[in-house]
Amino acid sequence: MEENRLCQWSVIRSVLAILQWWGFNVTVIIMNKWIFQKLDFKFPLTVSCIHFICSAIGAYIAIRILKIKPLIEVDPEDRWRRIFPMSFVFCINIVLGNVSLRYIPVSFMQTIKSFTPATTVILQWLVWRKHFDWRIWASLVPIVGGILLTSITELSFNVFGFCAALFGCLATSTKTILAESLLHGYKFDSINTVYYMAPFATMILAVPALLLEGPGVIYWFQTHESIGLPLIIILTSGVLAFCLNFSIFYVIHSTTAVTFNVAGNLKVAVAVMVSWLIFRNPIPALNAFGCGVTLSGCTFYGYVRHKLSQQPGTPRTPRTPRNRMEMLPLVNDKLDDKV
């Protein structure tokens, strides 16, 4: 009887964790798109910088004041030698995601972001000469095929937005791969990751944002009579961006790797549906089919990866060796490309 109750509570906890993760993730994406499209605040670098500032403050409060998670101590030298390069890639990843949202619909952007598993495998194969099981390559076929079909049939196709989303996938893959070598010896959770990387990302992005978008932001303030509500929305998106990282920490500790993978792909479908209901961007049948094929491929890729990792003597895939020695996992396996 007691075991049944514990089992039921575990299921309820997992469902609640996934729902709150979906809620924060979809809300942040929709709010960013709303800021760019409805508020006419077309400054992705500034929005990203605000997100980094809010995340840095939120992580400091969570770790230093509320002590929700213990601080993982990092040597001062490692902060610049290891954390700073990771923060640079992290910054590029977030900025490219917001830039793509500025130019293309949420549905198209989310589908392209699902290309990340393929870019991770291809990057490791080309640059690090990593060899993968044939089943990994087979699982990438529907992902690539779905992306091609979606791109061809996208009515609101924009080359700049498409390229930003695609390079965002490369940045995400690079971040995942570099974490294996640069963060060797540190087991970061999502909150500690934000605690160390968000301040660096703010420092990296602040000057480009001021130089490239500063005059435009000033003009936006001058030409809009009522800016109270828009500012609240922009700042709220920054607060929710931090809450999203916190929700990832919660869902990781409440679900299995397989559940997390499936939930991550279903989250994309939810984001596409919600964005269509709000923005009413046209989605042709073939475009929706391509999106479905891509998400099915991502789910199959996650399943294959999980099965291979369960085999005795099989290393976690994808994995980048440090020199010739196997490395310990540095970040939670379930985080991967979903953060």
Coordinates of C-alpha atoms in Angstrom, one line a residue, residues 2-280:
E2 CA 2.8 2.4 1.0
E3 CA 4.7 1.5 -2.2
N4 CA 1.6 2.3 -4.4
R5 CA 1.3 5.7 -2.7
L6 CA 5.0 6.4 -3.3
C7 CA 4.6 5.3 -6.9
Q8 CA 1.6 7.5 -7.5
W9 CA 3.3 10.5 -5.9
S10 CA 6.3 9.9 -8.1
V11 CA 4.1 9.9 -11.2
I12 CA 2.3 13.0 -10.1
R13 CA 5.6 14.8 -9.2
S14 CA 7.0 13.9 -12.7
V15 CA 3.8 15.2 -14.5
L16 CA 3.8 18.5 -12.5
A17 CA 7.5 19.0 -13.1
I18 CA 7.1 18.5 -16.9
L19 CA 4.0 20.8 -17.0
Q20 CA 5.8 23.6 -15.2
W21 CA 8.8 23.2 -17.4
W22 CA 6.6 23.4 -20.5
G23 CA 4.8 26.4 -19.0
F24 CA 8.0 28.4 -18.5
N25 CA 9.6 27.4 -21.7
V26 CA 6.6 28.1 -24.0
T27 CA 5.8 31.3 -22.1
V28 CA 9.4 32.7 -22.5
I29 CA 9.3 31.9 -26.3
I30 CA 5.9 33.4 -26.8
M31 CA 6.8 36.5 -24.8
N32 CA 10.0 37.0 -26.8
K33 CA 8.1 36.7 -30.0
W34 CA 5.4 39.1 -28.7
I35 CA 8.1 41.6 -27.7
F36 CA 9.6 41.6 -31.2
Q37 CA 6.4 41.4 -33.2
K38 CA 3.6 43.1 -31.1
L39 CA 5.6 45.6 -29.0
D40 CA 7.8 46.4 -32.0
F41 CA 10.9 46.2 -29.7
K42 CA 13.1 44.6 -32.4
F43 CA 16.3 44.4 -30.4
P44 CA 17.3 40.8 -29.7
L45 CA 20.7 41.7 -28.3
T46 CA 19.1 44.0 -25.7
V47 CA 16.4 41.4 -24.8
S48 CA 19.1 38.7 -24.4
C49 CA 21.2 41.1 -22.2
I50 CA 18.1 41.7 -20.0
H51 CA 17.6 38.0 -19.7
F52 CA 21.2 37.5 -18.6
I53 CA 21.0 40.2 -16.0
C54 CA 17.8 38.8 -14.5
S55 CA 19.2 35.3 -14.6
A56 CA 22.4 36.4 -12.8
I57 CA 20.4 38.1 -10.1
G58 CA 18.0 35.2 -9.8
A59 CA 20.8 32.6 -9.5
Y60 CA 22.6 34.8 -6.9
I61 CA 19.4 35.0 -4.8
A62 CA 18.7 31.2 -5.2
I63 CA 22.2 30.1 -4.2
R64 CA 23.6 32.9 -1.9
I65 CA 20.4 34.1 -0.1
L66 CA 17.8 31.3 -0.2
K67 CA 20.4 28.6 -0.4
I68 CA 18.2 26.4 -2.5
K69 CA 21.3 24.8 -4.0
P70 CA 24.8 24.7 -2.6
L71 CA 27.4 26.8 -4.5
I72 CA 29.8 24.7 -6.5
E73 CA 33.2 26.4 -5.8
V74 CA 35.3 27.2 -8.9
D75 CA 38.9 28.3 -8.8
P76 CA 39.4 31.9 -9.9
E77 CA 41.7 30.8 -12.7
D78 CA 39.2 28.3 -13.9
R79 CA 36.5 30.9 -14.1
W80 CA 38.4 32.7 -16.9
R81 CA 40.1 29.7 -18.5
R82 CA 37.0 27.4 -18.5
I83 CA 33.8 29.2 -17.6
F84 CA 34.5 32.3 -19.7
P85 CA 34.8 30.4 -23.0
M86 CA 31.7 28.4 -22.2
S87 CA 29.9 31.6 -21.3
F88 CA 30.8 33.1 -24.7
V89 CA 29.3 30.1 -26.6
F90 CA 26.3 30.2 -24.2
C91 CA 25.8 33.9 -25.0
I92 CA 26.0 33.3 -28.8
N93 CA 23.5 30.4 -28.4
I94 CA 20.9 32.6 -26.6
V95 CA 21.4 35.6 -28.9
L96 CA 21.0 33.5 -32.1
G97 CA 17.8 32.0 -30.7
N98 CA 16.3 35.5 -30.1
V99 CA 17.6 36.8 -33.4
S100 CA 15.9 33.9 -35.2
L101 CA 12.6 34.7 -33.3
R102 CA 12.9 38.2 -34.5
Y103 CA 12.6 37.1 -38.2
I104 CA 10.8 33.7 -38.4
P105 CA 7.7 32.2 -36.8
V106 CA 8.0 30.3 -33.5
S107 CA 6.9 27.0 -35.2
F108 CA 9.7 27.2 -37.8
M109 CA 12.4 28.3 -35.3
Q110 CA 11.5 25.4 -32.9
T111 CA 11.6 22.9 -35.7
I112 CA 15.1 24.1 -36.8
K113 CA 16.3 23.9 -33.2
S114 CA 15.3 20.2 -33.2
F115 CA 18.2 19.8 -35.7
T116 CA 20.7 20.1 -32.7
P117 CA 21.2 16.3 -32.3
A118 CA 22.3 16.1 -35.9
T119 CA 24.7 19.0 -35.6
T120 CA 26.2 17.5 -32.4
V121 CA 26.9 14.1 -34.1
I122 CA 28.1 15.7 -37.3
L123 CA 30.4 18.2 -35.5
Q124 CA 32.0 15.4 -33.4
W125 CA 32.4 13.2 -36.5
L126 CA 34.0 16.0 -38.6
V127 CA 36.1 17.8 -36.0
W128 CA 36.9 15.2 -33.3
R129 CA 36.8 12.2 -35.6
K130 CA 34.3 10.5 -33.3
H131 CA 32.7 7.3 -34.6
F132 CA 29.1 6.5 -34.0
D133 CA 26.9 3.4 -34.2
W134 CA 25.0 3.1 -37.4
R135 CA 21.7 3.3 -35.5
I136 CA 22.7 6.9 -34.4
W137 CA 23.2 7.9 -38.1
A138 CA 19.9 6.2 -39.1
S139 CA 18.0 8.1 -36.4
L140 CA 19.3 11.4 -37.9
V141 CA 17.6 10.7 -41.3
P142 CA 14.1 11.7 -40.3
I143 CA 15.4 14.7 -38.4
V144 CA 17.3 16.0 -41.5
G145 CA 14.4 15.1 -43.8
G146 CA 11.8 16.8 -41.7
I147 CA 13.9 20.0 -41.5
L148 CA 14.3 20.1 -45.3
L149 CA 10.6 19.5 -45.8
T150 CA 9.7 22.2 -43.2
S151 CA 12.1 24.7 -44.7
I152 CA 10.9 24.2 -48.3
T153 CA 7.2 24.6 -47.3
E154 CA 7.6 27.5 -44.8
L155 CA 5.5 30.4 -46.1
S156 CA 7.3 32.9 -43.8
F157 CA 10.8 31.8 -44.7
N158 CA 13.5 34.3 -44.0
V159 CA 17.1 33.5 -44.9
F160 CA 18.6 35.6 -42.0
G161 CA 16.3 34.1 -39.4
F162 CA 16.9 30.6 -40.8
C163 CA 20.6 31.0 -40.7
A164 CA 20.5 32.4 -37.1
A165 CA 18.5 29.4 -35.9
L166 CA 20.8 27.0 -37.8
F167 CA 24.0 28.5 -36.3
G168 CA 22.2 28.5 -33.0
C169 CA 22.0 24.7 -33.3
L170 CA 25.8 24.7 -34.0
A171 CA 26.3 26.9 -30.9
T172 CA 24.2 24.5 -28.8
S173 CA 26.2 21.5 -30.0
T174 CA 29.5 23.3 -29.5
K175 CA 28.5 24.2 -25.9
T176 CA 27.5 20.5 -25.2
I177 CA 30.8 19.2 -26.6
L178 CA 33.0 21.8 -25.0
A179 CA 31.4 21.2 -21.6
E180 CA 33.1 17.8 -21.7
S181 CA 36.6 19.2 -21.8
L182 CA 36.3 22.8 -20.3
L183 CA 34.2 21.8 -17.3
H184 CA 36.0 18.6 -16.5
G185 CA 35.8 17.9 -12.8
Y186 CA 32.8 20.2 -12.1
K187 CA 29.3 18.7 -11.9
F188 CA 27.2 21.7 -12.5
D189 CA 23.4 21.8 -12.2
S190 CA 21.4 24.3 -14.2
I191 CA 21.3 26.9 -11.4
N192 CA 25.1 26.9 -10.7
T193 CA 25.6 27.0 -14.5
V194 CA 23.6 30.2 -14.7
Y195 CA 25.2 31.6 -11.6
Y196 CA 28.7 31.5 -13.2
M197 CA 27.8 32.0 -16.9
A198 CA 25.1 34.7 -16.8
P199 CA 27.5 37.5 -15.4
F200 CA 30.1 36.7 -18.0
A201 CA 27.4 36.6 -20.8
T202 CA 26.2 40.0 -19.6
M203 CA 29.7 41.4 -19.8
I204 CA 30.3 39.9 -23.3
L205 CA 27.0 41.2 -24.7
A206 CA 26.6 44.6 -23.0
V207 CA 29.0 46.5 -25.3
P208 CA 27.7 45.1 -28.6
A209 CA 24.1 45.7 -27.5
L210 CA 24.9 49.3 -26.7
L211 CA 26.8 49.9 -29.9
L212 CA 24.5 48.1 -32.3
E213 CA 21.0 48.6 -30.7
G214 CA 21.5 51.6 -28.3
P215 CA 20.4 54.3 -30.7
G216 CA 17.4 52.2 -31.8
V217 CA 16.3 51.5 -28.2
I218 CA 16.5 55.3 -27.4
Y219 CA 14.4 56.0 -30.6
W220 CA 11.9 53.3 -29.5
F221 CA 11.5 55.1 -26.1
Q222 CA 11.0 58.4 -27.8
T223 CA 8.4 57.3 -30.3
H224 CA 6.3 55.2 -27.9
E225 CA 4.0 57.3 -25.6
S226 CA 3.1 54.5 -23.2
I227 CA 6.1 52.4 -22.3
G228 CA 5.1 51.2 -18.8
L229 CA 3.4 48.0 -19.8
P230 CA 5.9 47.1 -22.5
L231 CA 8.8 47.5 -20.0
I232 CA 7.0 45.3 -17.6
I233 CA 6.5 42.6 -20.2
I234 CA 10.2 42.8 -21.3
L235 CA 11.4 42.6 -17.6
T236 CA 9.0 39.8 -16.9
S237 CA 10.4 37.8 -19.8
G238 CA 13.8 38.1 -18.2
V239 CA 12.5 36.9 -14.8
L240 CA 10.8 33.9 -16.5
A241 CA 14.0 33.1 -18.4
F242 CA 15.6 32.5 -15.0
C243 CA 12.6 30.5 -13.8
L244 CA 13.0 28.3 -16.9
N245 CA 16.5 27.3 -15.8
F246 CA 15.1 26.6 -12.3
S247 CA 12.3 24.5 -13.7
I248 CA 14.9 22.5 -15.7
F249 CA 16.7 21.7 -12.4
Y250 CA 13.4 20.5 -11.0
V251 CA 12.3 18.4 -13.9
I252 CA 15.7 16.7 -14.2
H253 CA 15.4 15.5 -10.6
S254 CA 11.8 14.3 -11.1
T255 CA 12.0 12.3 -14.4
T256 CA 14.1 9.7 -16.1
A257 CA 16.3 10.4 -19.1
V258 CA 13.8 8.8 -21.5
T259 CA 10.9 10.7 -20.1
F260 CA 12.9 14.0 -20.3
N261 CA 13.7 13.3 -23.9
V262 CA 10.1 12.6 -24.9
A263 CA 8.8 15.5 -22.9
G264 CA 11.3 17.8 -24.5
N265 CA 10.1 16.9 -28.0
L266 CA 6.4 17.2 -27.0
K267 CA 7.3 20.6 -25.6
V268 CA 8.2 21.7 -29.1
A269 CA 4.8 20.5 -30.4
V270 CA 3.1 22.5 -27.6
A271 CA 5.1 25.6 -28.4
V272 CA 4.2 25.3 -32.1
M273 CA 0.5 24.9 -31.3
V274 CA 0.4 27.8 -28.7
S275 CA 2.3 30.1 -31.0
W276 CA -0.2 29.3 -33.9
L277 CA -3.1 30.0 -31.7
I278 CA -1.7 33.4 -30.7
F279 CA 0.1 34.7 -33.8
R280 CA -1.9 32.8 -36.4

